[in-house]
Short mmCIF file of N, CA, C and O in Angstrom, two decimals:
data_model
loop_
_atom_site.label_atom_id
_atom_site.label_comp_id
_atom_site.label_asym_id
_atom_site.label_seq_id
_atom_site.Cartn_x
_atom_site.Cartn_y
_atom_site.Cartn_z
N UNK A 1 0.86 -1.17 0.00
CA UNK A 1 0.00 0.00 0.00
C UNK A 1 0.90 1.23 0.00
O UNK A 1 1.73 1.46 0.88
N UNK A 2 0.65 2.03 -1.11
CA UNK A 2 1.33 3.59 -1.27
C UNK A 2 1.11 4.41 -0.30
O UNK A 2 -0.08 4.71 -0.19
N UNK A 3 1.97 4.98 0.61
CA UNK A 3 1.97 6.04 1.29
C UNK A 3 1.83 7.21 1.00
O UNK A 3 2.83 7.77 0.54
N UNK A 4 0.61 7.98 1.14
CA UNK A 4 0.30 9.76 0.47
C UNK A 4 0.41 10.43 1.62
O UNK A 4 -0.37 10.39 2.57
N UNK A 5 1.74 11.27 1.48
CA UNK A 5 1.51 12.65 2.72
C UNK A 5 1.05 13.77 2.24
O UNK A 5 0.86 14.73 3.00
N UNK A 6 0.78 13.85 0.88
CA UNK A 6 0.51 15.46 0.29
C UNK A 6 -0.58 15.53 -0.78
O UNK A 6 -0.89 14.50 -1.38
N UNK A 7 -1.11 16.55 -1.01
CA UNK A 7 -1.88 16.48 -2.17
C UNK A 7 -0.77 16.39 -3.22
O UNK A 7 -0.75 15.19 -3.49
N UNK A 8 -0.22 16.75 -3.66
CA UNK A 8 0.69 16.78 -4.80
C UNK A 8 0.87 15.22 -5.44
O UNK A 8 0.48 14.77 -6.51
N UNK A 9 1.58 14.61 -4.40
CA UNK A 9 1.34 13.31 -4.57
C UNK A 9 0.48 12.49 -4.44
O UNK A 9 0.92 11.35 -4.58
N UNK A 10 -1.29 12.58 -4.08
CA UNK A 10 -2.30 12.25 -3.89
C UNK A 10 -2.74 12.61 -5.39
O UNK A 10 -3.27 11.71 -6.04
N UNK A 11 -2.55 13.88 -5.98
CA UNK A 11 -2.58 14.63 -7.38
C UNK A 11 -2.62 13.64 -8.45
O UNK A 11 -3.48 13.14 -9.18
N UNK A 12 -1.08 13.51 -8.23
CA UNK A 12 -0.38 11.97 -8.98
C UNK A 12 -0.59 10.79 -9.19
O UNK A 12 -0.35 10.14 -10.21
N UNK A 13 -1.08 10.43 -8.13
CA UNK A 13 -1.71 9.44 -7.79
C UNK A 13 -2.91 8.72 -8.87
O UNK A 13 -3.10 7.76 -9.62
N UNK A 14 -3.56 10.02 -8.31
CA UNK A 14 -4.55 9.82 -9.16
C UNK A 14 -4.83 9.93 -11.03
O UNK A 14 -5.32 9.34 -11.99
N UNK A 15 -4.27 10.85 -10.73
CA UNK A 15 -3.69 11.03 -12.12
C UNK A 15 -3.03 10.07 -13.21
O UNK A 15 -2.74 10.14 -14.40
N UNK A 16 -2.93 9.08 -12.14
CA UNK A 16 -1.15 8.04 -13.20
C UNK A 16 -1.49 6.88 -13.02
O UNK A 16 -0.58 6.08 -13.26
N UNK A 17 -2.93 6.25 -12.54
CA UNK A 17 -3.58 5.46 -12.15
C UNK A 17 -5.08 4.97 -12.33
O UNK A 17 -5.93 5.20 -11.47
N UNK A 18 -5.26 4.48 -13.14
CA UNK A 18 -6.81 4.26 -13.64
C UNK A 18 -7.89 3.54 -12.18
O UNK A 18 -9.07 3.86 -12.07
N UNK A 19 -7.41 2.90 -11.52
CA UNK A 19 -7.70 2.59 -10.29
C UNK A 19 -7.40 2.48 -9.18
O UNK A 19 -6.66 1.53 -8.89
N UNK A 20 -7.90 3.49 -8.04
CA UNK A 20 -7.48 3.79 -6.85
C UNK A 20 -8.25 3.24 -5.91
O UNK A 20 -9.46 3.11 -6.15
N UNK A 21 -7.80 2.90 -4.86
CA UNK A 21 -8.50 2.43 -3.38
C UNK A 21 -7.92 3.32 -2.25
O UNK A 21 -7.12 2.72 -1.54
N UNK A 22 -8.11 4.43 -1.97
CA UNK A 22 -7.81 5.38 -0.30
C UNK A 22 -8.36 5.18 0.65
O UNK A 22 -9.58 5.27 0.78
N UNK A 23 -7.36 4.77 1.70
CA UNK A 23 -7.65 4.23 2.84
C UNK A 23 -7.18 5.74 3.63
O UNK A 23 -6.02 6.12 3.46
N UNK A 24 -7.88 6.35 4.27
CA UNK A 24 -8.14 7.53 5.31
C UNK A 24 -7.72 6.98 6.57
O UNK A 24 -8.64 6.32 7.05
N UNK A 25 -7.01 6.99 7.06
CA UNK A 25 -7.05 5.95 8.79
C UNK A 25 -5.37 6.78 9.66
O UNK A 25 -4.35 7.13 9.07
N UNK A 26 -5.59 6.82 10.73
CA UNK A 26 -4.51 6.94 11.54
C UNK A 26 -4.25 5.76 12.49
O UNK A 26 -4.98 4.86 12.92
N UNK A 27 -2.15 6.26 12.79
CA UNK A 27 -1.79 4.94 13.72
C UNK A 27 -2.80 4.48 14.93
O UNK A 27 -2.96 3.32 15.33
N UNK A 28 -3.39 5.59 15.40
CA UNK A 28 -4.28 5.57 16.98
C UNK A 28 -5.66 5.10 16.66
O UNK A 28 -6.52 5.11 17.54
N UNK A 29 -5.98 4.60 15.20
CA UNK A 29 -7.16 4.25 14.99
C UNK A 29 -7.72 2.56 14.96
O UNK A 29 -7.92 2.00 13.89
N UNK A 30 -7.84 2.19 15.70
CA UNK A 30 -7.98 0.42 15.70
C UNK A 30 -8.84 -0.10 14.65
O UNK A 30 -8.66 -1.18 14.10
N UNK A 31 -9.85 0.78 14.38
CA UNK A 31 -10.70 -0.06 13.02
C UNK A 31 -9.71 0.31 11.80
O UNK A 31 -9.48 -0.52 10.92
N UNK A 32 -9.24 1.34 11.79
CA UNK A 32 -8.57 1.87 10.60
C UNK A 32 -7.22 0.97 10.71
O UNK A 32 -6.77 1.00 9.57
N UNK A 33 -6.24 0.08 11.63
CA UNK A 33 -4.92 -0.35 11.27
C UNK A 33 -5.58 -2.04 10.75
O UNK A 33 -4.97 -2.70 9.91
N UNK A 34 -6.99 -2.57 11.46
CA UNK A 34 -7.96 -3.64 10.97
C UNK A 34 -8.07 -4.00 9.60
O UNK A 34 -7.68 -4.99 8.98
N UNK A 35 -8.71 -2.94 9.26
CA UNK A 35 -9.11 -3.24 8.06
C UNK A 35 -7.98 -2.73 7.27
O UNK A 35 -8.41 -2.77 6.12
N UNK A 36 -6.92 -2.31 7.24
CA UNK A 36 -6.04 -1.79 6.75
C UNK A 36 -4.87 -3.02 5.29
O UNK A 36 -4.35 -2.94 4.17
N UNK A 37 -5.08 -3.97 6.42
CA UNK A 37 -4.46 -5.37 5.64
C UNK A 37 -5.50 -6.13 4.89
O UNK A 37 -5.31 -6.57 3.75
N UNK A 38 -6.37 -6.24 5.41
CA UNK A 38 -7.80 -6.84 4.90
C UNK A 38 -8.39 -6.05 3.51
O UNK A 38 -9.38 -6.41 2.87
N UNK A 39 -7.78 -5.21 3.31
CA UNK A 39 -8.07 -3.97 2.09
C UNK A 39 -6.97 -4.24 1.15
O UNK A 39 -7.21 -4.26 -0.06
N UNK A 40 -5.62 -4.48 1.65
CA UNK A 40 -4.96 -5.02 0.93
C UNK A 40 -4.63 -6.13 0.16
O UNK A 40 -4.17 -6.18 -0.98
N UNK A 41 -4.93 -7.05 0.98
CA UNK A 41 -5.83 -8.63 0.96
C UNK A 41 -6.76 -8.96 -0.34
O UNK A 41 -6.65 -9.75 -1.27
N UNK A 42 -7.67 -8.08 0.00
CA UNK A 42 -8.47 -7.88 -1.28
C UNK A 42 -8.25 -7.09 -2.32
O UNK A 42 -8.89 -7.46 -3.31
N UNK A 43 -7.36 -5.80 -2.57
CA UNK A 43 -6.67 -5.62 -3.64
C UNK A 43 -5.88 -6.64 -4.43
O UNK A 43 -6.13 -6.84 -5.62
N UNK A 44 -5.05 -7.23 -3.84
CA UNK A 44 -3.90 -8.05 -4.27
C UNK A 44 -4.96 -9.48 -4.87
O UNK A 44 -4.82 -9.90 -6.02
N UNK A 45 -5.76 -9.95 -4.11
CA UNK A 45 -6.21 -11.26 -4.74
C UNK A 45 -7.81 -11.29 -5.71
O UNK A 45 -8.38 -12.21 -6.30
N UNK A 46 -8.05 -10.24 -5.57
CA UNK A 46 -9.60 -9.88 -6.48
C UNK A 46 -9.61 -8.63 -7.39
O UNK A 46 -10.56 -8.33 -8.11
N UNK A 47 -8.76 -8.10 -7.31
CA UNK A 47 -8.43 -6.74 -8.30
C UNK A 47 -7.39 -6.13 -7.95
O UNK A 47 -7.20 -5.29 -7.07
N UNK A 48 -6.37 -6.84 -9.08
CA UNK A 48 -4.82 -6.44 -8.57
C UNK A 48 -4.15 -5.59 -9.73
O UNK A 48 -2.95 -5.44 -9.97
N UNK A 49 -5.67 -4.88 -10.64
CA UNK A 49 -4.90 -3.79 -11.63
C UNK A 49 -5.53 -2.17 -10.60
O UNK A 49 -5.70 -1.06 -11.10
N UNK A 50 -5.75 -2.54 -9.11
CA UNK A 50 -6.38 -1.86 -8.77
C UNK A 50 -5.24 -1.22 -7.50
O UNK A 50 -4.88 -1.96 -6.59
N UNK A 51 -4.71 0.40 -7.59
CA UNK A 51 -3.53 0.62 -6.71
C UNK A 51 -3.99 0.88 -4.81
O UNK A 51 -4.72 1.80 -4.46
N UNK A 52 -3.73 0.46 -4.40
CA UNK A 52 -3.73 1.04 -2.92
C UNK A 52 -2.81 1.95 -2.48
O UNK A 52 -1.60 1.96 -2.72
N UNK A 53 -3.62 2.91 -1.64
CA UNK A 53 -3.28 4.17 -0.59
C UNK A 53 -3.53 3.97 0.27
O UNK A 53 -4.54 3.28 0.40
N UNK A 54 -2.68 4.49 1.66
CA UNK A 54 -2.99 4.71 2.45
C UNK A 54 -1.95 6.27 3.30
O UNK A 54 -0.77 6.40 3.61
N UNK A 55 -3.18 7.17 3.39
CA UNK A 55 -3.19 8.73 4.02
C UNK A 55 -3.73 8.74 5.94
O UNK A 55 -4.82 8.74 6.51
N UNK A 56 -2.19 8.74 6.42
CA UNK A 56 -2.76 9.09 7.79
C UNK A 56 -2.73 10.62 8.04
O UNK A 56 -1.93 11.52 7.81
N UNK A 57 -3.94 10.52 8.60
CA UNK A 57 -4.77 11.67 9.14
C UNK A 57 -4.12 12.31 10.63
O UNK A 57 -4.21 13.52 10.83
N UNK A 58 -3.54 11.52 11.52
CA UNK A 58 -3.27 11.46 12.63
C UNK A 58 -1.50 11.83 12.67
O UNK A 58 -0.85 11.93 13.72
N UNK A 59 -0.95 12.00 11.34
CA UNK A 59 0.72 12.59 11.06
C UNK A 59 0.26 13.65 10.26
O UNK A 59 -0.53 14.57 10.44
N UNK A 60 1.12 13.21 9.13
CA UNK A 60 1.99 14.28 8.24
C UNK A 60 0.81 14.52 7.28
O UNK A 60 0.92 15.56 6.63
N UNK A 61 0.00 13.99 7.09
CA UNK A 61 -1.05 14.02 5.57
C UNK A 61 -2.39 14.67 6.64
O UNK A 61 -3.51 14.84 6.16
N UNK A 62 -2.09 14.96 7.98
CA UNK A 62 -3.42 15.58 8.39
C UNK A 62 -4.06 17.34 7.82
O UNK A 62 -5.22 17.65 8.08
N UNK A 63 -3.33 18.14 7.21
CA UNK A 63 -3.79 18.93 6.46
C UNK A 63 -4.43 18.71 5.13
O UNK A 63 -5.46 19.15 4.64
N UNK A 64 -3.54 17.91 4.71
CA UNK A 64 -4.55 16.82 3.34
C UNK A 64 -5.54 16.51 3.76
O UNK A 64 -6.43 16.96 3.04
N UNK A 65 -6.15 15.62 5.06
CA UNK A 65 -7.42 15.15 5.09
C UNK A 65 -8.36 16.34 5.76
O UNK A 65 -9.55 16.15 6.04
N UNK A 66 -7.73 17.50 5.96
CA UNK A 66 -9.01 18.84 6.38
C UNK A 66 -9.30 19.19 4.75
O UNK A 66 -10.50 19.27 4.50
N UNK A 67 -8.52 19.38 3.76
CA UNK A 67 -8.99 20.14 2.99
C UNK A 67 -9.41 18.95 1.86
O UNK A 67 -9.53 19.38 0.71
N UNK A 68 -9.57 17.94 2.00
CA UNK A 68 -9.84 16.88 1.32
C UNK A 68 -11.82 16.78 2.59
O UNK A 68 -12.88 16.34 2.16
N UNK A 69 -11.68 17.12 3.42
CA UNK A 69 -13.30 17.02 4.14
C UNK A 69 -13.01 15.55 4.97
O UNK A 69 -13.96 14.83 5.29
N UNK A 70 -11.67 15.21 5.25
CA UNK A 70 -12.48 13.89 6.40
C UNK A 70 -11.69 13.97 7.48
O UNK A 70 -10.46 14.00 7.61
N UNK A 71 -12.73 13.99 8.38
CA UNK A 71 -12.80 14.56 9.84
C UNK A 71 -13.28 13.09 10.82
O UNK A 71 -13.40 13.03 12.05
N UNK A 72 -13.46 12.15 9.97
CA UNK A 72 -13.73 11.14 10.76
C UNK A 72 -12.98 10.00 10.35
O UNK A 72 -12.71 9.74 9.17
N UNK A 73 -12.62 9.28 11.41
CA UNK A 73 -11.50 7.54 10.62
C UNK A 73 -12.68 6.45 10.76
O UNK A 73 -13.76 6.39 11.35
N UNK A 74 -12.09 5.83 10.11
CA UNK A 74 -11.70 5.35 8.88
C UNK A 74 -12.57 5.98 7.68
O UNK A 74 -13.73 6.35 7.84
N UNK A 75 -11.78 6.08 6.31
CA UNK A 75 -13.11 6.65 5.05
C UNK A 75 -12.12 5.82 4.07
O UNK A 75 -10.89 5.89 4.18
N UNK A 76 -12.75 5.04 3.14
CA UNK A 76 -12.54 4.73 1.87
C UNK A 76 -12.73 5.63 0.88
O UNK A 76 -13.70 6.38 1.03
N UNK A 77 -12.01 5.75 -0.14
CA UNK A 77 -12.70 6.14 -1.16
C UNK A 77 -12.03 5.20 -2.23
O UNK A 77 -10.94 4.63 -2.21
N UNK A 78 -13.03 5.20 -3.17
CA UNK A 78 -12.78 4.52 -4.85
C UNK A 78 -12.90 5.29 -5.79
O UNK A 78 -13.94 5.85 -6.13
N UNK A 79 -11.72 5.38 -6.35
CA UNK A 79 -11.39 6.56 -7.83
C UNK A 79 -11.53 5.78 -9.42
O UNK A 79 -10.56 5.11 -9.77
N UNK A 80 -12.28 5.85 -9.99
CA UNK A 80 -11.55 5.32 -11.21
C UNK A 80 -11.63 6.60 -12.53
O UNK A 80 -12.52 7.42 -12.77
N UNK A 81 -10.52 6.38 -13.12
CA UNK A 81 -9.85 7.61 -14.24
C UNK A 81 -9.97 8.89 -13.63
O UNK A 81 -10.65 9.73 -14.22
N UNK A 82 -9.41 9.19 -12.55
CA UNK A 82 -9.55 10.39 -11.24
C UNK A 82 -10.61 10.83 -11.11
O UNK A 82 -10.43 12.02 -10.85
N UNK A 83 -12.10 10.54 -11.12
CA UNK A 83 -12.72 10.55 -10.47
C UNK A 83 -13.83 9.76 -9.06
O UNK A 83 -14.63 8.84 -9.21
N UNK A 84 -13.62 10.22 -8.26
CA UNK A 84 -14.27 9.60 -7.04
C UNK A 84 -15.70 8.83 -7.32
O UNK A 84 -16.76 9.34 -7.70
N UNK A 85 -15.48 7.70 -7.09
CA UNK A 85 -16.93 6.68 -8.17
C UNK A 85 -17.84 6.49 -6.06
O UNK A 85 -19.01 6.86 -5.90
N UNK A 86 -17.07 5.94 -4.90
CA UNK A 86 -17.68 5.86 -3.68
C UNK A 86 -16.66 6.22 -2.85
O UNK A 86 -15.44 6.34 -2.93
N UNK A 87 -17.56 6.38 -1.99
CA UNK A 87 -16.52 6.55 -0.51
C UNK A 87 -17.68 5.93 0.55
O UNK A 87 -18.90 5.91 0.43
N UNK A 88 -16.67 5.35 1.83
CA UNK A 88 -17.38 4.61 2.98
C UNK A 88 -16.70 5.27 3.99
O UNK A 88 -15.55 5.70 3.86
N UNK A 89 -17.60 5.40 5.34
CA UNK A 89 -17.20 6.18 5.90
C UNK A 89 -17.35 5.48 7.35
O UNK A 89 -18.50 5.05 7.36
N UNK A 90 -16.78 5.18 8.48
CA UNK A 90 -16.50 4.90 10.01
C UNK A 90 -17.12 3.42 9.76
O UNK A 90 -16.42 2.42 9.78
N UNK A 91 -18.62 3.40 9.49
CA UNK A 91 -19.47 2.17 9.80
C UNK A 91 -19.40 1.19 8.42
O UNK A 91 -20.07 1.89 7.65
N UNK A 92 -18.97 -0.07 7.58
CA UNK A 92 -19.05 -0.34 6.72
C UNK A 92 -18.27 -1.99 6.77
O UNK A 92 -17.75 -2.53 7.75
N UNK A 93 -18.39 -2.41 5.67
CA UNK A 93 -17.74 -4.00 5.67
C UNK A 93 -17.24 -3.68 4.47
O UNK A 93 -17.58 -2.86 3.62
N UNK A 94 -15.84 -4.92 4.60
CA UNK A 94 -15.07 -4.90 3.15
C UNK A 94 -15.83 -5.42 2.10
O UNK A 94 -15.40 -5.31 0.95
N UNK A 95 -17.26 -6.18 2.42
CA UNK A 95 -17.67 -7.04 1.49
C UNK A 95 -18.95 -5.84 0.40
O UNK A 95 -19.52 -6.16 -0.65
N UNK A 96 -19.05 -4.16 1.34
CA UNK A 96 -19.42 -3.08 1.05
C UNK A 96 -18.53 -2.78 -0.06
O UNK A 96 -19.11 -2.49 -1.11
N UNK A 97 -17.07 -2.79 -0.09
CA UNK A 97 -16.06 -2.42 -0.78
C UNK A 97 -16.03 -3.00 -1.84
O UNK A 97 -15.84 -2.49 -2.94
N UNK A 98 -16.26 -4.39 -1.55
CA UNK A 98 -16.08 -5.53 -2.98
C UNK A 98 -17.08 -5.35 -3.98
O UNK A 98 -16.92 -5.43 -5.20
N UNK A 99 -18.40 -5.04 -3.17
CA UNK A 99 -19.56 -4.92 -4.28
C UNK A 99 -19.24 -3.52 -4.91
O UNK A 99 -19.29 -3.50 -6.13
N UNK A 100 -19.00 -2.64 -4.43
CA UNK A 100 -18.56 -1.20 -5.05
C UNK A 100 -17.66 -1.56 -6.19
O UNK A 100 -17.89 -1.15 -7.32
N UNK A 101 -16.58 -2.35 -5.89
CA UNK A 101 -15.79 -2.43 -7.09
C UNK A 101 -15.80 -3.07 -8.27
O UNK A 101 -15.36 -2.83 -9.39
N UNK A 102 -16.55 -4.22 -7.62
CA UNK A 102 -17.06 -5.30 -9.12
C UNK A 102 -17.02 -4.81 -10.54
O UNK A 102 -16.15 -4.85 -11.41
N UNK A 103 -18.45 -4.24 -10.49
CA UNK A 103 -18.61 -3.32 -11.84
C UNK A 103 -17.62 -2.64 -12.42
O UNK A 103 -16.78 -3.15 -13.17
N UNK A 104 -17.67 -1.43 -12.10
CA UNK A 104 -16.06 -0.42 -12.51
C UNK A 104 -15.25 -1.12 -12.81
O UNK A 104 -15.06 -1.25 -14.02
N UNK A 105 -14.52 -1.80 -11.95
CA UNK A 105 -13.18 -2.86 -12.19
C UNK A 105 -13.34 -3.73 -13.37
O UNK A 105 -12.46 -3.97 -14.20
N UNK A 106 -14.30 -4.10 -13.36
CA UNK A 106 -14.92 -5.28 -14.74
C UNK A 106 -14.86 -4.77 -16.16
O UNK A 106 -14.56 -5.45 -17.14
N UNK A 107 -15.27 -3.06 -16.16
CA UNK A 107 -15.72 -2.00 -16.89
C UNK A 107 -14.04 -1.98 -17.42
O UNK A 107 -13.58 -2.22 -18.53
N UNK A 108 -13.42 -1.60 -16.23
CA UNK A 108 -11.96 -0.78 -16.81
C UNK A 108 -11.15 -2.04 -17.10
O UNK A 108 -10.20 -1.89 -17.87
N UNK A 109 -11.37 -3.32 -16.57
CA UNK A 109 -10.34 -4.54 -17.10
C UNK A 109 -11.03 -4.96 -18.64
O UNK A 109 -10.51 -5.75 -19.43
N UNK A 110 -11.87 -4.49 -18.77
CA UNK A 110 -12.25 -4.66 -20.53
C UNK A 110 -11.87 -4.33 -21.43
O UNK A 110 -11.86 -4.99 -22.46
N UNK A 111 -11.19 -2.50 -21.20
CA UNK A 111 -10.92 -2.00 -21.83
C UNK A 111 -9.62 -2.43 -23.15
O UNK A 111 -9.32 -1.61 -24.02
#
């Protein structure tokens, strides 16, 4: 999982990447370090043209997540061709995540 401390490189990110998964979470957050591998888990073995992030809120990327709007841990979001397709927010299951991605992912591995 890619480490984003900045927009610049969050910018990039997105930009240089047809499929994104952002994981929002800090070290002090127990659901957020949880599901953290379990997100990866499922990148790597069910959609592995699909890149992972992860932006802590709780260091260096916490001005990124004020002007990005998340004020609460854990938040997903799903990008595809830089735009934001979902986001999940504190309460949610990975199996929330999987159905979000199916489609899209199916869409953009066609291409």
């Amino acid at each position: 999982m890619h480490k984003v401390c900045s927009e610049e490189a969050l910018s990039a990110l997105l930009q240089s990447s047809p499929a994104v998964l952002l994981l929002y979470g800090g070290a002090n957050c127990g659901v957020c370090q949880a599901i953290k591998p379990r997100l990866e888990t499922l990148a790597s073995e069910e959609f592995p043209k699909l890149v992972t992030a992860y932006i802590d809120c709780q260091e260096a990327a916490g001005p990124l997540c004020a002007a990005r709007g998340i004020f609460s841990l854990p938040v997903v979001q799903l990008w595809f061709d830089g735009q934001r397709f979902a986001e999940f927010a504190r309460v949610f299951s990975i199996g929330d995540v999987r159905a979000a991605l199916e489609r899209p992912y199916g869409l953009m591995t066609q291409k």
